[in-house]
XYZ file of C-alpha atoms in Angstrom:
402
model
C 25.031 -4.204 -51.510
C 24.917 -4.687 -47.711
C 23.788 -7.892 -46.036
C 20.739 -6.119 -44.580
C 19.606 -4.846 -47.962
C 20.167 -8.263 -49.458
C 18.064 -9.837 -46.715
C 15.337 -7.207 -47.202
C 15.283 -7.828 -50.918
C 15.085 -11.572 -50.466
C 12.332 -11.157 -47.864
C 10.291 -8.972 -50.232
C 10.450 -11.726 -52.809
C 9.474 -14.332 -50.226
C 6.535 -12.253 -48.977
C 4.978 -12.355 -52.404
C 4.503 -16.074 -51.898
C 4.129 -16.176 -48.063
C 2.852 -12.721 -46.989
C 2.684 -13.535 -43.266
C 6.442 -14.083 -42.884
C 8.298 -11.409 -40.900
C 11.987 -10.871 -40.185
C 13.214 -8.961 -37.123
C 16.563 -8.235 -35.546
C 17.140 -9.655 -32.097
C 16.966 -6.143 -30.595
C 13.607 -5.316 -32.165
C 10.760 -4.649 -29.688
C 8.544 -7.105 -31.585
C 10.609 -10.062 -30.373
C 11.138 -8.929 -26.772
C 9.363 -10.862 -24.035
C 6.334 -9.074 -22.577
C 5.177 -10.063 -19.094
C 1.785 -9.898 -17.388
C 1.932 -9.686 -13.604
C -0.054 -12.185 -11.509
C -0.842 -9.478 -8.977
C 0.934 -11.532 -6.299
C 4.466 -10.323 -5.721
C 5.794 -13.654 -4.486
C 4.605 -15.441 -7.620
C 5.988 -12.711 -9.886
C 9.369 -13.004 -8.180
C 9.303 -16.764 -8.637
C 8.429 -16.877 -12.349
C 8.451 -13.202 -13.541
C 4.735 -13.470 -14.357
C 2.712 -14.788 -17.293
C 4.143 -14.469 -20.772
C 2.110 -12.321 -23.145
C 1.649 -14.357 -26.300
C 2.134 -17.656 -24.473
C 0.400 -20.164 -22.236
C 0.842 -20.303 -18.453
C -0.406 -23.487 -16.775
C -1.550 -23.788 -13.148
C -2.062 -27.365 -12.015
C -2.554 -29.165 -8.743
C -5.126 -30.995 -6.614
C -8.506 -29.558 -5.754
C -8.788 -26.729 -3.218
C -5.111 -25.808 -3.481
C -5.530 -22.226 -4.724
C -5.484 -22.438 -8.551
C -8.743 -20.546 -9.093
C -7.791 -17.961 -6.469
C -4.445 -17.265 -8.132
C -6.117 -17.012 -11.551
C -8.650 -14.551 -10.092
C -5.806 -12.403 -8.753
C -4.278 -12.459 -12.228
C -7.609 -11.439 -13.805
C -7.827 -8.503 -11.399
C -4.290 -7.440 -12.325
C -5.047 -7.761 -16.058
C -8.017 -5.446 -15.576
C -5.856 -2.936 -13.729
C -3.471 -3.058 -16.691
C -6.305 -2.253 -19.098
C -6.919 -5.717 -20.535
C -10.315 -7.084 -21.563
C -10.486 -10.547 -20.042
C -12.407 -13.586 -21.232
C -12.973 -16.390 -18.718
C -13.693 -19.744 -20.374
C -15.496 -21.693 -17.646
C -15.526 -25.253 -18.931
C -16.361 -26.659 -15.494
C -19.263 -24.261 -14.807
C -18.051 -23.975 -11.228
C -16.382 -20.570 -10.930
C -17.746 -18.396 -8.141
C -18.169 -14.749 -9.241
C -18.472 -13.553 -5.649
C -15.134 -15.143 -4.725
C -13.576 -13.588 -7.811
C -14.979 -10.223 -6.733
C -13.348 -10.689 -3.332
C -10.029 -11.209 -5.105
C -10.422 -7.831 -6.819
C -12.105 -8.792 -10.104
C -14.479 -6.216 -11.635
C -17.410 -8.468 -12.570
C -18.936 -5.813 -14.838
C -15.766 -5.752 -16.953
C -15.114 -9.491 -17.320
C -16.881 -11.809 -19.764
C -17.675 -15.483 -19.070
C -17.881 -18.065 -21.842
C -19.948 -20.991 -20.566
C -21.713 -23.946 -22.129
C -20.750 -25.766 -25.255
C -21.764 -29.370 -25.823
C -18.195 -30.592 -26.136
C -14.563 -29.486 -26.161
C -14.624 -28.558 -29.846
C -17.605 -26.205 -29.499
C -16.137 -24.378 -26.526
C -12.692 -24.013 -28.078
C -14.039 -22.960 -31.488
C -16.024 -20.188 -29.783
C -12.939 -19.121 -27.813
C -10.796 -19.027 -30.959
C -13.399 -16.987 -32.853
C -13.573 -14.368 -30.075
C -9.782 -14.135 -29.886
C -9.329 -13.770 -33.653
C -11.992 -11.044 -33.673
C -9.806 -9.027 -31.293
C -12.497 -8.764 -28.625
C -10.238 -9.859 -25.758
C -6.559 -9.529 -24.873
C -6.514 -11.682 -21.748
C -7.736 -15.307 -21.526
C -8.312 -17.607 -18.524
C -9.454 -21.218 -19.039
C -10.813 -23.359 -16.176
C -10.076 -26.140 -16.715
C -8.742 -27.214 -20.073
C -9.667 -30.907 -19.874
C -13.119 -30.507 -18.302
C -15.068 -31.052 -21.538
C -15.205 -34.341 -23.422
C -14.082 -34.425 -27.040
C -16.897 -34.858 -29.556
C -15.490 -38.186 -30.689
C -15.928 -39.537 -27.167
C -19.687 -39.002 -27.358
C -20.601 -39.704 -30.982
C -19.131 -41.150 -34.157
C -18.652 -39.256 -37.408
C -22.241 -40.007 -38.439
C -23.601 -38.497 -35.233
C -24.503 -41.789 -33.620
C -24.093 -41.747 -29.863
C -21.277 -43.887 -28.519
C -21.503 -46.141 -25.500
C -19.139 -46.143 -22.538
C -17.618 -49.324 -23.901
C -16.240 -47.655 -27.038
C -12.499 -47.029 -27.084
C -11.621 -43.305 -27.091
C -8.133 -43.459 -25.569
C -6.083 -40.252 -26.042
C -8.766 -38.619 -28.199
C -8.956 -35.475 -26.039
C -5.153 -35.296 -25.904
C -5.003 -35.249 -29.711
C -7.666 -32.534 -29.864
C -5.745 -30.472 -27.312
C -2.615 -30.703 -29.439
C -4.581 -29.599 -32.502
C -6.122 -26.657 -30.629
C -2.746 -25.394 -29.412
C -1.336 -25.501 -32.944
C -4.306 -23.644 -34.378
C -4.668 -20.917 -31.732
C -1.018 -20.193 -30.891
C -0.264 -17.986 -33.968
C -3.096 -15.601 -33.001
C -2.125 -15.649 -29.321
C 1.470 -14.796 -30.230
C 0.592 -12.133 -32.794
C -1.752 -10.288 -30.419
C 0.504 -10.859 -27.367
C -2.332 -12.290 -25.283
C -1.483 -13.859 -21.906
C -3.394 -17.153 -21.559
C -3.804 -18.680 -18.094
C -4.804 -22.357 -18.167
C -5.883 -24.388 -15.167
C -5.421 -28.139 -15.278
C -6.466 -30.978 -13.012
C -4.152 -33.786 -11.901
C -4.082 -37.562 -11.841
C -1.838 -40.108 -10.152
C 0.664 -41.592 -12.581
C 3.642 -43.971 -12.624
C 1.990 -46.126 -9.963
C 4.433 -49.037 -10.213
C 7.703 -47.168 -9.687
C 6.541 -44.332 -7.439
C 3.253 -42.486 -7.865
C 3.180 -38.731 -8.309
C 0.599 -36.160 -9.407
C 0.748 -35.139 -13.053
C -1.511 -32.923 -15.144
C -4.200 -34.515 -17.287
C -4.585 -34.222 -21.058
C -1.384 -35.710 -22.415
C 1.853 -33.922 -23.210
C 0.642 -31.084 -25.448
C -0.153 -28.779 -22.513
C 3.317 -29.352 -21.070
C 4.922 -28.717 -24.439
C 3.073 -25.505 -25.267
C 3.280 -23.882 -21.837
C 5.916 -21.210 -21.396
C 5.456 -21.364 -17.608
C 4.077 -24.231 -15.527
C 3.262 -23.759 -11.837
C 2.300 -26.610 -9.516
C 0.103 -25.470 -6.612
C -0.399 -27.729 -3.596
C -1.153 -27.456 0.094
C 1.806 -27.886 2.397
C 1.424 -29.835 5.627
C 1.743 -26.610 7.625
C -1.542 -25.158 8.822
C -2.239 -21.624 9.997
C -3.882 -22.070 13.390
C -4.781 -19.987 16.416
C -5.004 -21.256 19.969
C -8.233 -20.049 21.562
C -8.608 -21.055 25.203
C -6.534 -24.157 24.679
C -8.197 -25.273 21.434
C -6.772 -25.008 17.919
C -8.765 -23.004 15.401
C -7.599 -23.568 11.826
C -7.445 -20.302 9.896
C -5.810 -21.487 6.680
C -2.744 -23.191 5.292
C 0.561 -22.466 3.605
C 0.268 -22.974 -0.155
C 3.356 -24.371 -1.884
C 3.917 -23.080 -5.424
C 6.645 -24.824 -7.438
C 7.977 -23.561 -10.760
C 8.014 -26.752 -12.834
C 8.834 -25.181 -16.189
C 9.855 -21.761 -17.433
C 11.194 -20.177 -20.583
C 11.483 -16.644 -19.195
C 13.615 -16.905 -16.031
C 16.217 -19.066 -14.271
C 14.175 -20.207 -11.251
C 12.996 -23.570 -12.557
C 12.588 -26.073 -9.727
C 12.317 -23.409 -7.020
C 9.284 -23.061 -4.775
C 7.666 -20.596 -2.421
C 5.224 -20.801 0.485
C 2.346 -18.301 0.644
C -0.224 -17.987 3.465
C -3.770 -18.812 2.348
C -6.497 -17.755 4.782
C -9.986 -19.231 4.497
C -12.429 -16.560 3.367
C -9.587 -14.291 2.235
C -7.358 -16.179 -0.176
C -3.658 -15.473 -0.547
C -3.123 -13.079 2.340
C -0.538 -10.536 1.269
C -0.484 -8.742 4.589
C 0.286 -11.985 6.441
C 2.986 -12.606 3.853
C 4.398 -9.128 4.453
C 4.600 -9.799 8.190
C 6.435 -13.069 7.481
C 8.835 -11.257 5.135
C 9.543 -8.721 7.870
C 10.355 -11.542 10.284
C 12.593 -13.288 7.778
C 14.643 -10.202 7.075
C 14.863 -8.631 10.512
C 12.451 -5.732 10.012
C 10.213 -7.370 12.615
C 12.000 -8.888 15.604
C 11.051 -12.070 17.433
C 11.819 -12.712 21.087
C 12.051 -15.906 23.120
C 8.332 -15.770 23.979
C 7.334 -15.640 20.283
C 6.360 -11.992 20.696
C 7.054 -9.808 17.669
C 8.087 -6.155 17.632
C 7.760 -3.593 14.853
C 8.351 0.152 15.183
C 8.773 -0.120 18.970
C 5.404 -1.825 19.395
C 5.232 -5.434 20.619
C 2.530 -7.939 19.684
C 1.805 -11.193 21.500
C 2.257 -13.300 18.381
C 2.837 -13.124 14.656
C -0.839 -13.827 14.028
C -1.962 -11.015 16.323
C 0.217 -8.599 14.402
C -1.357 -9.818 11.151
C -4.815 -9.054 12.556
C -3.724 -5.576 13.665
C -2.083 -4.858 10.298
C -5.311 -5.824 8.528
C -7.266 -3.294 10.593
C -4.659 -0.499 10.401
C -4.052 0.817 6.883
C -1.271 3.151 8.070
C 0.577 0.287 9.786
C 0.234 -1.901 6.678
C 1.666 0.907 4.553
C 4.564 1.426 6.953
C 5.415 -2.281 6.892
C 5.328 -2.517 3.100
C 7.377 0.688 2.820
C 9.964 -0.691 5.239
C 10.319 -3.849 3.148
C 10.633 -1.867 -0.092
C 13.093 0.621 1.414
C 15.494 -2.119 2.380
C 15.414 -3.690 -1.089
C 14.626 -6.941 0.636
C 13.890 -9.995 -1.551
C 10.194 -10.380 -0.717
C 9.924 -14.147 -0.901
C 6.736 -13.968 1.169
C 5.351 -10.471 0.674
C 3.005 -8.680 -1.699
C 0.770 -5.616 -1.851
C -2.999 -6.025 -1.928
C -5.998 -4.331 -0.312
C -6.497 -5.265 3.314
C -9.112 -7.767 4.443
C -12.343 -6.482 5.964
C -12.212 -8.797 8.936
C -10.756 -7.791 12.280
C -9.657 -9.736 15.304
C -12.382 -11.169 17.511
C -12.478 -9.226 20.815
C -13.778 -12.341 22.575
C -10.569 -14.226 21.784
C -8.038 -14.589 24.546
C -5.061 -13.191 22.636
C -2.655 -14.133 25.407
C -3.234 -17.760 24.421
C -2.782 -17.117 20.722
C -0.153 -18.629 18.441
C 0.120 -19.213 14.705
C 1.526 -22.293 13.049
C 4.120 -21.646 10.395
C 6.278 -23.476 7.861
C 8.950 -25.704 9.328
C 11.745 -23.347 8.292
C 10.166 -19.869 8.146
C 13.280 -17.899 8.908
C 16.074 -19.500 6.939
C 18.445 -22.459 6.988
C 19.912 -24.336 9.950
C 21.622 -22.084 12.491
C 24.450 -22.756 14.939
C 24.694 -21.054 18.332
C 28.182 -19.525 18.627
C 27.879 -18.027 22.122
C 30.869 -19.246 24.156
C 31.377 -22.056 21.670
C 27.967 -23.631 22.360
C 27.625 -25.279 18.946
C 23.916 -26.134 19.354
C 22.287 -26.602 15.916
C 18.711 -25.366 15.399
C 16.409 -25.760 12.396
C 16.126 -22.047 11.690
C 16.704 -18.544 13.007
C 13.567 -18.650 15.136
C 14.782 -21.834 16.814
C 18.169 -20.228 17.458
C 16.547 -17.228 19.162
C 14.375 -19.492 21.304
C 17.400 -21.604 22.246
C 19.473 -18.602 23.209
C 16.631 -17.039 25.169
C 15.436 -20.114 27.063
C 17.871 -23.008 27.044
C 21.383 -21.781 26.409
C 23.339 -21.605 29.632
C 27.014 -20.766 28.969
C 27.949 -21.290 32.597
C 27.065 -24.988 32.296
C 29.334 -25.493 29.287
C 32.628 -27.145 30.144
């Protein structure tokens, strides 16, 4: 008798006692990793996406972009045919903002209310086990108090002086253990948002997610989202107008790719969110599809724009130009660290703005690592490729070199 038949026979005997046990070969499709796209190419390239049948955690300070990224993921789930349940434990999600990110509000269900954490999570588990939804987003996991924080086992209300240390953390651990078999069996991608707190104050404070260690343990992918110090600004008649910021997304944990510890910068425009067209322009600059001269003017397809930001505004208003740029990036098989496809924004450039006095702030190293000028043995070191081009165009004078 072959080993396979022996294993099958043994498994049949085992199933009589434990019917839910299954045995698969490593090549079986049932054990292959299934991925749900975030709908943001840069994030997908960083972490592959969200694991179906696992938990993906987004954490970071307020107003960093967690809810916006989750909304983009909801929109992508809907495009992929998933029925999405949004568990709004904070009661603060903005449907209109979600709509702007591409979410079909008529096709998404919101679970709100619940007196405590247990009520909200029991309702979520019941809906999942009933097979009503195959995409889950929770905002945010630690927003509700555990029942034991508010009342004792007899239903008597507790005071603020009662000790309830780590009670929610224990309930979180219990919830993960109870819900994970259903999540895995139905291959449901679960996106969890988590708040942060300062920790390790004595030896060097840093931001860590709330709720104990169970969320860290059960997550297959953990993304930290913060604002970088780089702002997106425009100079209008000598005054800076802040348009947004560069969001820094760091892959803190992963079980599905080899990019742990890496990070990306994505442009976030106020009123728009993660601006994929601005990211595409930056990708074109990084990889030479769009050229930059010594006056910070950019050129694409023989047309020159006064600044990177002006080109972004033109690309937003010109669908054909946006398509040509994205096609050029795809044609060159360029690693799109800062590019993604998404519908263009409705806004256009303000005709009252003096575009000749227009510049856009950008990350400190937007076009690569340190560069060395090699013209006539100059040897001048610049921070990035943009700095090298500016140096060569404005300051480098070979005739003055000895």
